[in-house]
mmCIF file of C-alpha atoms in Angstrom:
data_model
loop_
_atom_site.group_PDB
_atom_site.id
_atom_site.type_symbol
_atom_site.label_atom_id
_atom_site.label_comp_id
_atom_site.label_asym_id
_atom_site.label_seq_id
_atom_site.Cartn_x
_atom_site.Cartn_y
_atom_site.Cartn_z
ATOM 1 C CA UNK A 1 1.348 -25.817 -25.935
ATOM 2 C CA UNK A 2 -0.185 -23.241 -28.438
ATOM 3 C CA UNK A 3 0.833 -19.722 -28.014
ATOM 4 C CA UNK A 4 -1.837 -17.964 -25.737
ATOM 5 C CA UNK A 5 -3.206 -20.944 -24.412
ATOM 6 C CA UNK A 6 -2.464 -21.598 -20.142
ATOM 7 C CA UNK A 7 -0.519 -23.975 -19.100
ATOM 8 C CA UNK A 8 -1.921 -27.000 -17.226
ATOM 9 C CA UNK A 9 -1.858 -26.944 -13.568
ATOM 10 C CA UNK A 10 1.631 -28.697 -11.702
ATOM 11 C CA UNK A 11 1.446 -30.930 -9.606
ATOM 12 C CA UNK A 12 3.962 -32.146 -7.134
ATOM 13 C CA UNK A 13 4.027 -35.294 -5.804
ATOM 14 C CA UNK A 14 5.767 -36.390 -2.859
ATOM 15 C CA UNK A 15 6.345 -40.257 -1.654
ATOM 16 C CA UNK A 16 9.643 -41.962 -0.313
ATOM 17 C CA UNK A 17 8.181 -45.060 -2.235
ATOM 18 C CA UNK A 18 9.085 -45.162 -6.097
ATOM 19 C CA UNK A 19 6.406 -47.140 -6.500
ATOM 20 C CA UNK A 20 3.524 -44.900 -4.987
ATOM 21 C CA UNK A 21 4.952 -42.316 -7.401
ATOM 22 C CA UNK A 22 4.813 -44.347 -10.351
ATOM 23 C CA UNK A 23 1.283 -45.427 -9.669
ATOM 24 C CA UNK A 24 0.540 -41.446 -9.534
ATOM 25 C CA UNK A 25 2.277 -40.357 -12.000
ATOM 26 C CA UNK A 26 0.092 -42.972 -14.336
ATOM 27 C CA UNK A 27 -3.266 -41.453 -13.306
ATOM 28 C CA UNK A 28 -2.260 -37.596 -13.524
ATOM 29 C CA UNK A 29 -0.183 -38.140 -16.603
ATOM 30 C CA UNK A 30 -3.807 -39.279 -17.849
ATOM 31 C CA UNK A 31 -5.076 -35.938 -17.331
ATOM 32 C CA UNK A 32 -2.620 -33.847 -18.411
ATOM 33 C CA UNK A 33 -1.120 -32.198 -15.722
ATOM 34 C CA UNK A 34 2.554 -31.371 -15.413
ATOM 35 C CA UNK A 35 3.849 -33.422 -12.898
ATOM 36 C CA UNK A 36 7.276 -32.896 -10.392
ATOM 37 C CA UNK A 37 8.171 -35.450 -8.192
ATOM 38 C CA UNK A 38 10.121 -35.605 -4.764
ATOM 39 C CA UNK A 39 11.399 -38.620 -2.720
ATOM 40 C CA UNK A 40 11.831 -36.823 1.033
ATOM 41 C CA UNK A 41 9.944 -33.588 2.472
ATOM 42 C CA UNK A 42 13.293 -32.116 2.354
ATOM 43 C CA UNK A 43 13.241 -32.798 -1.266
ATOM 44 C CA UNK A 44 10.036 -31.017 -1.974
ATOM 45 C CA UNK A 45 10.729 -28.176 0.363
ATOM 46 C CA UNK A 46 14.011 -27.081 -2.165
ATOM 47 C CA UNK A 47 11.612 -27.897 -5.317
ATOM 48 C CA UNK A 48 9.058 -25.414 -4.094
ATOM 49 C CA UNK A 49 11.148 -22.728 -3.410
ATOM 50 C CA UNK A 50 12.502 -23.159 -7.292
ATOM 51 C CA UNK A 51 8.968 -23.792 -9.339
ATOM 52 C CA UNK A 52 5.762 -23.046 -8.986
ATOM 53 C CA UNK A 53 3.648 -25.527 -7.813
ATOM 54 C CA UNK A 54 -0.330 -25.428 -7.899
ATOM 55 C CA UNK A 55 -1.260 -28.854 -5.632
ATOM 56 C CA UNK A 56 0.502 -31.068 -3.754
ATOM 57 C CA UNK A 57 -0.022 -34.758 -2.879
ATOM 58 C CA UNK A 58 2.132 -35.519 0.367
ATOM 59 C CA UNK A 59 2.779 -39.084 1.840
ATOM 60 C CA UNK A 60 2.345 -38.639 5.349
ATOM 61 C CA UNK A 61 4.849 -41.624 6.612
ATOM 62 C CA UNK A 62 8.132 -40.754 5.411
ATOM 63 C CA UNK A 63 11.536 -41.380 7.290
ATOM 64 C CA UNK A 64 13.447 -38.089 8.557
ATOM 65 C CA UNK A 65 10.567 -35.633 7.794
ATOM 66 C CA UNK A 66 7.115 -36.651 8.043
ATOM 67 C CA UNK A 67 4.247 -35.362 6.130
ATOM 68 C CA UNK A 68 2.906 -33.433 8.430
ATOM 69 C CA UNK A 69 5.887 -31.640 9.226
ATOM 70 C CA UNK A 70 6.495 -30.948 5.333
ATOM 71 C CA UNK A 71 3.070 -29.576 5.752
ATOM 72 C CA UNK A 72 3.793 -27.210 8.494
ATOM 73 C CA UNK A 73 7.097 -25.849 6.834
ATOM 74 C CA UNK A 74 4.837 -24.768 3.980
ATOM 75 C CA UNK A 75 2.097 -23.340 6.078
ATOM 76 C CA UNK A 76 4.993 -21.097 8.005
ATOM 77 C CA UNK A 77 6.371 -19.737 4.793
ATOM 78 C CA UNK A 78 4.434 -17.123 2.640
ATOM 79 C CA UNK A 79 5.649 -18.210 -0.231
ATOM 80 C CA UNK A 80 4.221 -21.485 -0.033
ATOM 81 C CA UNK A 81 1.122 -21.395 2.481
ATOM 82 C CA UNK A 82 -1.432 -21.003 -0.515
ATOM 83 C CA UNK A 83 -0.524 -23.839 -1.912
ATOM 84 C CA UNK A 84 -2.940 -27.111 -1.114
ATOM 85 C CA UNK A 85 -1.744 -29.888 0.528
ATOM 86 C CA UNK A 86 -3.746 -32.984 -0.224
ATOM 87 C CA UNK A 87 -2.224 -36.235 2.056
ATOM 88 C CA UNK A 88 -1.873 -39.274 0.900
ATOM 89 C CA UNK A 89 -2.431 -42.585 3.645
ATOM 90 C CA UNK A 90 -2.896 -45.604 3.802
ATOM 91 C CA UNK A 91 -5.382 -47.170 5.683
ATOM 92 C CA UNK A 92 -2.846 -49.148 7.947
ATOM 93 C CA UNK A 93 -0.941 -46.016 9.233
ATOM 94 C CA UNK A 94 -2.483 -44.563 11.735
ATOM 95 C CA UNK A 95 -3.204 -40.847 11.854
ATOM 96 C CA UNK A 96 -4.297 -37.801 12.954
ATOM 97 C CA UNK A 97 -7.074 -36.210 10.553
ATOM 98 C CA UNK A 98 -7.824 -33.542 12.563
ATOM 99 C CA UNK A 99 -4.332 -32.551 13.219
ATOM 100 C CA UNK A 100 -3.725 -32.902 9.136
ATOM 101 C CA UNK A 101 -6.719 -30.242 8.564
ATOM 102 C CA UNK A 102 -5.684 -28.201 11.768
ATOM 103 C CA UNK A 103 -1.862 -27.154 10.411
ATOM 104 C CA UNK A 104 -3.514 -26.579 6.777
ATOM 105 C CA UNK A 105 -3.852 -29.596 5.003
ATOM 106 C CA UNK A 106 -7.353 -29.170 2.420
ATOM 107 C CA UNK A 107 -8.028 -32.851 2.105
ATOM 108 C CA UNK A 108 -6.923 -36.641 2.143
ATOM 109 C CA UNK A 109 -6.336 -40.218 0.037
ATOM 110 C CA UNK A 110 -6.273 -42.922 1.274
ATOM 111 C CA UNK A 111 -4.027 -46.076 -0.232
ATOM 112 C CA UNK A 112 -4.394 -48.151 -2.186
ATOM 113 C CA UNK A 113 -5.482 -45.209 -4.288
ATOM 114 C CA UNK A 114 -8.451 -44.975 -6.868
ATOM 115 C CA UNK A 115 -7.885 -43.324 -9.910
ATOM 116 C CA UNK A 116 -11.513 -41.722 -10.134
ATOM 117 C CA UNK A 117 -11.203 -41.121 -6.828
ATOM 118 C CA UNK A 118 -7.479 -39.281 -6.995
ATOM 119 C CA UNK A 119 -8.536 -37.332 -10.299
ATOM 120 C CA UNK A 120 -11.791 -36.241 -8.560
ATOM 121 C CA UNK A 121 -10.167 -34.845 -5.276
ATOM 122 C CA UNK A 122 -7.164 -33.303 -7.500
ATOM 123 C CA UNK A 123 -10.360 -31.363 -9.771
ATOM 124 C CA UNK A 124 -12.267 -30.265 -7.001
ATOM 125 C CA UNK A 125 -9.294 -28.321 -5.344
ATOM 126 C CA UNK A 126 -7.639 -26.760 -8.503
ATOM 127 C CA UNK A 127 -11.224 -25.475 -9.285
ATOM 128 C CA UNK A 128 -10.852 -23.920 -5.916
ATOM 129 C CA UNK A 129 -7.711 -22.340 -6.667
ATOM 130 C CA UNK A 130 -9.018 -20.987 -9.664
ATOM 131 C CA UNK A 131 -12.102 -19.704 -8.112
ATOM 132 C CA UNK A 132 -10.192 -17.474 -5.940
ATOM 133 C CA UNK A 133 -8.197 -16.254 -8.638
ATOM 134 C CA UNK A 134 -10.939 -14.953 -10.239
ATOM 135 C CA UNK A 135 -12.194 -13.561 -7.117
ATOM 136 C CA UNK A 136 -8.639 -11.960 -6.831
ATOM 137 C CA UNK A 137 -8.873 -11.005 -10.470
ATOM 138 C CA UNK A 138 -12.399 -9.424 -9.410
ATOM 139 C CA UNK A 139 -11.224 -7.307 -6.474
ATOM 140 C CA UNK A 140 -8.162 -5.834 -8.454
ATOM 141 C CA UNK A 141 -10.098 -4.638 -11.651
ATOM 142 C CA UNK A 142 -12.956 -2.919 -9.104
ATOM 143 C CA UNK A 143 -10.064 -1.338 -7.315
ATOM 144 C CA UNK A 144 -8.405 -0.384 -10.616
ATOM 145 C CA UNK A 145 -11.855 0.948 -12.394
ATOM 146 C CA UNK A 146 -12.404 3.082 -8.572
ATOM 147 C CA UNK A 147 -8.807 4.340 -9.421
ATOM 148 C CA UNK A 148 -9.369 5.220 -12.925
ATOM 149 C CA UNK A 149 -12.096 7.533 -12.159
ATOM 150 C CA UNK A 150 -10.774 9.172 -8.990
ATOM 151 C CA UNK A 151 -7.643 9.762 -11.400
ATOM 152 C CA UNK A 152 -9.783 12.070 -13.390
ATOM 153 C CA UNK A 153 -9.880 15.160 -9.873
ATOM 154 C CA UNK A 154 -7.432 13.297 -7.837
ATOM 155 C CA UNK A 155 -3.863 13.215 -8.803
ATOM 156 C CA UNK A 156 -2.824 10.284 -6.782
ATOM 157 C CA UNK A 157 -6.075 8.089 -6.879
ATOM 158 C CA UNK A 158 -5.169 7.609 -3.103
ATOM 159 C CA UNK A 159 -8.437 8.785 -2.421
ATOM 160 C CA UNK A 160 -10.367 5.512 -2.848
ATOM 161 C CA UNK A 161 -7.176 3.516 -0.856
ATOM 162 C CA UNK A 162 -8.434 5.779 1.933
ATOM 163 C CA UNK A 163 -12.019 5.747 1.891
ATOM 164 C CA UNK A 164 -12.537 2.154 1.694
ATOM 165 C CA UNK A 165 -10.535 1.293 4.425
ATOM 166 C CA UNK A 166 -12.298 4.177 6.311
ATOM 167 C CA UNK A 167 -15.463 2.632 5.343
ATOM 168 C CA UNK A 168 -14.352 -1.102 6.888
ATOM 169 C CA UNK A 169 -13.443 0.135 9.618
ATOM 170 C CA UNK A 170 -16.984 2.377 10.648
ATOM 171 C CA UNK A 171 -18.219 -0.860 9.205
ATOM 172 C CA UNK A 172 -16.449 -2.800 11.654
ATOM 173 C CA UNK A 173 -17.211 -0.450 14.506
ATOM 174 C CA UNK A 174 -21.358 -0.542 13.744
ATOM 175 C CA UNK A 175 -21.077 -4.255 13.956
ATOM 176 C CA UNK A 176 -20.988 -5.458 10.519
ATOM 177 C CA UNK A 177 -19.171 -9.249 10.524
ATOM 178 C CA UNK A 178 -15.586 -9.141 9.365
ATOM 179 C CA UNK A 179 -16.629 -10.907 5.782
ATOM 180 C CA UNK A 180 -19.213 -8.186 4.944
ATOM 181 C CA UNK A 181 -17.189 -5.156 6.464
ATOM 182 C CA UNK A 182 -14.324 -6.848 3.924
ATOM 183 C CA UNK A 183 -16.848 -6.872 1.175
ATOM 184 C CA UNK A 184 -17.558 -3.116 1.949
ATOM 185 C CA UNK A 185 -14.257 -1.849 1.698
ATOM 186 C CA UNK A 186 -13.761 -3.972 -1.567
ATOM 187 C CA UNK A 187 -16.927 -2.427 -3.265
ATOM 188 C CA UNK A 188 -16.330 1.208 -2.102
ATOM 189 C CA UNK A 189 -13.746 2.320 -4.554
ATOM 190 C CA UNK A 190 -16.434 2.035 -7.126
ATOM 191 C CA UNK A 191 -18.424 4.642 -5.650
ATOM 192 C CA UNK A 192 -17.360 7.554 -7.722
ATOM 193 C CA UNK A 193 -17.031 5.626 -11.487
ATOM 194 C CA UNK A 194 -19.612 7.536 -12.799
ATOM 195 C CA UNK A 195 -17.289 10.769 -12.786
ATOM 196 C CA UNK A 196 -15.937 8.950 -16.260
ATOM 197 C CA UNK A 197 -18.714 10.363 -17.934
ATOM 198 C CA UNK A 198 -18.509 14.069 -16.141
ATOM 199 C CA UNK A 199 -16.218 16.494 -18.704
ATOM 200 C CA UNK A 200 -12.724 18.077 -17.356
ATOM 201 C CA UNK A 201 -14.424 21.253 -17.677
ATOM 202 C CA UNK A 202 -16.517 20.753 -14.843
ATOM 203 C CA UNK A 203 -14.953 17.867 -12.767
ATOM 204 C CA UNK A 204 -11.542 20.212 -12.776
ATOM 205 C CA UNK A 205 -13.080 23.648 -12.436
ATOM 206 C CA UNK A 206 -10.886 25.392 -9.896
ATOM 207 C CA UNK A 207 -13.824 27.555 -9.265
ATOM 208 C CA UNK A 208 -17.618 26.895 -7.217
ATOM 209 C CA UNK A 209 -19.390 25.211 -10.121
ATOM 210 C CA UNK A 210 -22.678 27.324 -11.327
ATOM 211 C CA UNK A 211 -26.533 25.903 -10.974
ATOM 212 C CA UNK A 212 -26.399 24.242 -14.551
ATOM 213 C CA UNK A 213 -23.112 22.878 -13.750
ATOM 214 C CA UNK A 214 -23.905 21.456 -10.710
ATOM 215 C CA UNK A 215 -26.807 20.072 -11.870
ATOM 216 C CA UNK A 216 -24.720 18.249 -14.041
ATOM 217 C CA UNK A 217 -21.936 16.931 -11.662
ATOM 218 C CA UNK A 218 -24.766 15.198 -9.968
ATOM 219 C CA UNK A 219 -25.108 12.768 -12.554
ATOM 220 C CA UNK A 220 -22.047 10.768 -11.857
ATOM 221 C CA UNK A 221 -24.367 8.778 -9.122
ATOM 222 C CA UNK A 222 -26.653 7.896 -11.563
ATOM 223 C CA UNK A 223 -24.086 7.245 -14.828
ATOM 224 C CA UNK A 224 -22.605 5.084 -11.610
ATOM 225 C CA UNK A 225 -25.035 3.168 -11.040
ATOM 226 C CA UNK A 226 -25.666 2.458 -14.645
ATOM 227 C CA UNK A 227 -22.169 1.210 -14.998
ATOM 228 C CA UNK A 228 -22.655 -0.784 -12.554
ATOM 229 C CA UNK A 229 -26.264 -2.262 -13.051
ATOM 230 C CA UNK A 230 -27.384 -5.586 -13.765
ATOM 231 C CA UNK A 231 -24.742 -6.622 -11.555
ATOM 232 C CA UNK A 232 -23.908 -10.711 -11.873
ATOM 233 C CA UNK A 233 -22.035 -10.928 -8.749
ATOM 234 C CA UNK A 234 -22.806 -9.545 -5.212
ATOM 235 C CA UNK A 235 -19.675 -7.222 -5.368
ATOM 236 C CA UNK A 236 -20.387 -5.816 -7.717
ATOM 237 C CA UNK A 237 -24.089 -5.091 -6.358
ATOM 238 C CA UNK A 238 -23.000 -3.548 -3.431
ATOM 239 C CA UNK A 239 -20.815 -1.024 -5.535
ATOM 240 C CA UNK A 240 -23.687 -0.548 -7.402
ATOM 241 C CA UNK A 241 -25.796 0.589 -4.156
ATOM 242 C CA UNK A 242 -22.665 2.218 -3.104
ATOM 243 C CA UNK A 243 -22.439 4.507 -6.336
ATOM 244 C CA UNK A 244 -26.123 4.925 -6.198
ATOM 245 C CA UNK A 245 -26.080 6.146 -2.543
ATOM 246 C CA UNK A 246 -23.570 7.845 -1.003
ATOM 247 C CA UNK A 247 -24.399 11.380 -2.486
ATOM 248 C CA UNK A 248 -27.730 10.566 -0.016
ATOM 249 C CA UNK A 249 -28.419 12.569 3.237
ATOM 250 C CA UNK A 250 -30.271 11.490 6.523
ATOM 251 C CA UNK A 251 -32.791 14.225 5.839
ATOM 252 C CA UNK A 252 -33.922 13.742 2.405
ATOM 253 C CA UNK A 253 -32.144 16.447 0.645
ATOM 254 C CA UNK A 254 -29.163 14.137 -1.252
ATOM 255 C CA UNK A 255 -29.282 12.797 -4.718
ATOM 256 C CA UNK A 256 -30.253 11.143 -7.439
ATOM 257 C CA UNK A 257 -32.967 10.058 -5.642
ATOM 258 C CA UNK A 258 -33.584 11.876 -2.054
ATOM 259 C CA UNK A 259 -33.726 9.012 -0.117
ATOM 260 C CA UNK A 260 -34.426 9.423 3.698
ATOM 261 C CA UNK A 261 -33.506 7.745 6.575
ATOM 262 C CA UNK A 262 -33.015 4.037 6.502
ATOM 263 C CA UNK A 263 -34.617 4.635 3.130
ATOM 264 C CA UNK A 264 -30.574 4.893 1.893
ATOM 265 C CA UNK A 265 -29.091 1.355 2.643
ATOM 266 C CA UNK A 266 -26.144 1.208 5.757
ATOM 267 C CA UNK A 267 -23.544 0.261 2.743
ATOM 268 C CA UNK A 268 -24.378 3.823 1.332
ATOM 269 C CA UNK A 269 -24.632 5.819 5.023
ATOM 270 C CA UNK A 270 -21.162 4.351 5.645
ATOM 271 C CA UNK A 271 -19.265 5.434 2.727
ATOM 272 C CA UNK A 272 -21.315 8.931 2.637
ATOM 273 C CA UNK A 273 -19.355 9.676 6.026
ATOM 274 C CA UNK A 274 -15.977 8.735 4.927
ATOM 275 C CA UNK A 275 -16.149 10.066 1.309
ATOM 276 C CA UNK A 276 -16.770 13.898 3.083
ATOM 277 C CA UNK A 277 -14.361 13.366 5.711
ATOM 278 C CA UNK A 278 -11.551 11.825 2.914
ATOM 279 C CA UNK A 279 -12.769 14.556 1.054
ATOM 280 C CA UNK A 280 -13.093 17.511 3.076
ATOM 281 C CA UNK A 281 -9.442 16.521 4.506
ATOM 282 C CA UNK A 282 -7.749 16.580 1.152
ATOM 283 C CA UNK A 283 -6.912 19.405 -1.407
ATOM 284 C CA UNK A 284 -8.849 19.889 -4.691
ATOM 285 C CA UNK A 285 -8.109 21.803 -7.574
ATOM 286 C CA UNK A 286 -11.228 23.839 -5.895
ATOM 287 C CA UNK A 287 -10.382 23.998 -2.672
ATOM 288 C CA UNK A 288 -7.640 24.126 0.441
ATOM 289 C CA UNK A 289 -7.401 20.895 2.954
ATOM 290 C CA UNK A 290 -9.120 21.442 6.288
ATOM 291 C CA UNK A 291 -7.819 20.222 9.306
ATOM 292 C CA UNK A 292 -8.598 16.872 10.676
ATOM 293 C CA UNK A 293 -10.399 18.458 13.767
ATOM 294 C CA UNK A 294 -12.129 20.918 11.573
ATOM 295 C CA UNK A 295 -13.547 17.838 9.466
ATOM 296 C CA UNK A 296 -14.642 15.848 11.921
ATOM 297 C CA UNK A 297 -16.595 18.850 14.056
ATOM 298 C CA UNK A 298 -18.321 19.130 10.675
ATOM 299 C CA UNK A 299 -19.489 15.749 10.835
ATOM 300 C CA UNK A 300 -20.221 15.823 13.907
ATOM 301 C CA UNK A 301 -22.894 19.177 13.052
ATOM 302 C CA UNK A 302 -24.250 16.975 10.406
ATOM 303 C CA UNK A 303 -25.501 14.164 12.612
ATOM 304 C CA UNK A 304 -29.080 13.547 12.012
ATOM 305 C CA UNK A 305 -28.853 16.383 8.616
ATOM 306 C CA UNK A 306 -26.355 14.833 6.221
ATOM 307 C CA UNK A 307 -25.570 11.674 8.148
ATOM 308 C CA UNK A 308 -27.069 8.567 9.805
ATOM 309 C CA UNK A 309 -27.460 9.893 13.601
ATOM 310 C CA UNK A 310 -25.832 6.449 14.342
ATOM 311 C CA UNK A 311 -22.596 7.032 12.526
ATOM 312 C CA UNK A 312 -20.720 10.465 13.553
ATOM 313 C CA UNK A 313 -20.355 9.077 16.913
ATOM 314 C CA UNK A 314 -18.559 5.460 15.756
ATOM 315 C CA UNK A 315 -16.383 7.484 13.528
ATOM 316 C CA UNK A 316 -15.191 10.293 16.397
ATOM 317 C CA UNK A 317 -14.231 7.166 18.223
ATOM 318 C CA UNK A 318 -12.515 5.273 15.592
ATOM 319 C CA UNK A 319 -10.714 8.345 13.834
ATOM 320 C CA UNK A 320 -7.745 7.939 15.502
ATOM 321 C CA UNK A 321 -7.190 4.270 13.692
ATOM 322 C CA UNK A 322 -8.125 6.474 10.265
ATOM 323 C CA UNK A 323 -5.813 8.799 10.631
ATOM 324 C CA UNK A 324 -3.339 6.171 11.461
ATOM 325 C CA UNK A 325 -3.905 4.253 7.782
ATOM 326 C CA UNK A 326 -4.011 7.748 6.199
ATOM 327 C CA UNK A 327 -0.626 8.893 7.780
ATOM 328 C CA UNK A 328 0.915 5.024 6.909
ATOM 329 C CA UNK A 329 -0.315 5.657 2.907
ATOM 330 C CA UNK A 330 1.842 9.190 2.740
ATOM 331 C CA UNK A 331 5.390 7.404 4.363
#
């Protein structure tokens, strides 16, 4: 293998039969994978917990440990549950599909095998792995950008652990699917990247900024949503309409753009809320924290003036579960 270049995906494949695992071994080899091998589910249960394994092909009839129950040892450990399970049948033995996809199983060959057929199935799901890498990958560098920029007034960063979750769980509570509220709370943290391009001077001023200087912290929303623009993936088009938005108000009088109304889209009205609660809860180099009651009474004023009418009331009743991920972030 050359130095920098990943290694090919491993493979383990279980069978009790030498011969099915010969007959394997031929086609993968053929491809290039890196192959490990196990005669019992026993056998492959100790292998797993020593090397890491990206796919496995599992013989369902086996003596002592069938494949299915290999399959629902590895389902029941979180060390092992991400890993796919593709079963391998043959067309005599009689089984249970559904019960194979029901304890976690992603997919199934049948014997005698095909090789197009085996190299095709084993393609399709490592693509899948390494889609949701990415997507991992994706996720972690948004939260990590959100973090660099809240470093700049925010000693801890905390502040965009807190918000987002806020933000899933109004999101949650106005009746946003559990996908899309997931997808909020993932794009939030990029709501405030723009302050990269505000100076120290300003952004740390212990002081109330002047006119010019205010006029000037304003512009994070829109260096924000330049950042963020010509998004190519929807994540990162939400942050961008999160950045763009959430320094919005109900009535008109936000920025960049004084929206109004449903004018501002829900994504932006959400984390507008929990950014001034997170906010107004939490000391800055310009300011004490207030209390928790003393926040939310605010928010409460500002129903219909700074915020979405709808959206004070879902937070008073879901503050409590707030304040419970805010307390579980400081112990």
């Amino acid at each position: 293998m050359r130095i920098g270049s990943k290694q090919a995906p491993r493979i383990l494949l279980v069978d009790d039969e030498p011969t099915n695992l010969r007959v394997l071994k031929q086609v993968l080899q053929a491809a290039n994978y890196r192959l490990s091998f196990a005669r019992s589910g026993q056998d492959a249960l100790k292998l797993v917990e020593k090397e890491q394994v990206d796919l496995i092909l599992l013989d369902i009839m086996m003596p002592e440990m069938t494949g299915l129950e290999v399959c629902e040892r590895l389902k029941q450990n979180s060390a092992t549950a991400d890993i796919p399970v593709i079963f391998v049948t043959a067309l005599k033995d009689s089984i249970d599909e559904e019960k194979g996809f029901e304890i976690g199983a992603v997919d199934y060959i049948v014997k005698p095998i095909v090789p197009s057929i085996v190299l095709a199935r084993v393609k399709t799901h490592l693509s899948l792995i390494k889609a949701d890498e990415l997507l991992t990958t994706h996720i972690d560098l948004i939260h990590r950008l959100g973090r660099a920029a809240e470093y700049k007034d925010n000693e801890t960063g905390m502040h965009v652990q807190r918000m987002s979750r806020f933000a899933k769980i109004i999101a949650r509570a106005y009746g946003f699917c559990e996908e899309s509220a997931e997808d909020l709370m993932m794009a939030a943290p990029m709501h405030d990247i723009g302050k990269i391009g505000i100076a120290d001077n300003i952004l740390l001023k212990p002081g109330k900024l002047t006119a010019e200087e205010y006029e000037i912290m304003k512009t994070h929303a829109q260096i924000g949503g330049e950042i963020l623009s010509n998004p190519s993936s929807y994540l990162i088009e939400l942050a961008h309409s999160v950045a763009m938005t959430h320094h919005e108000k109900w009535d008109g009088t936000g920025y960049p753009n004084g929206l109004s109304g449903e004018e501002i889209p829900i994504e932006g009205r959400i984390v507008a809320l929990v950014d001034v609660f997170d906010a107004l809860t939490s000391e800055r180099p310009y300011k004490k924290a207030w209390s928790t009651e003393k926040a939310i009474n605010y928010i409460m004023e500002q129903s219909g003036k700074h915020f979405d009418p709808a959206l004070p009331l879902y937070f008073y009743r879901n503050s409590q579960n707030c304040l419970k991920y805010k307390l579980s972030l400081q112990n």
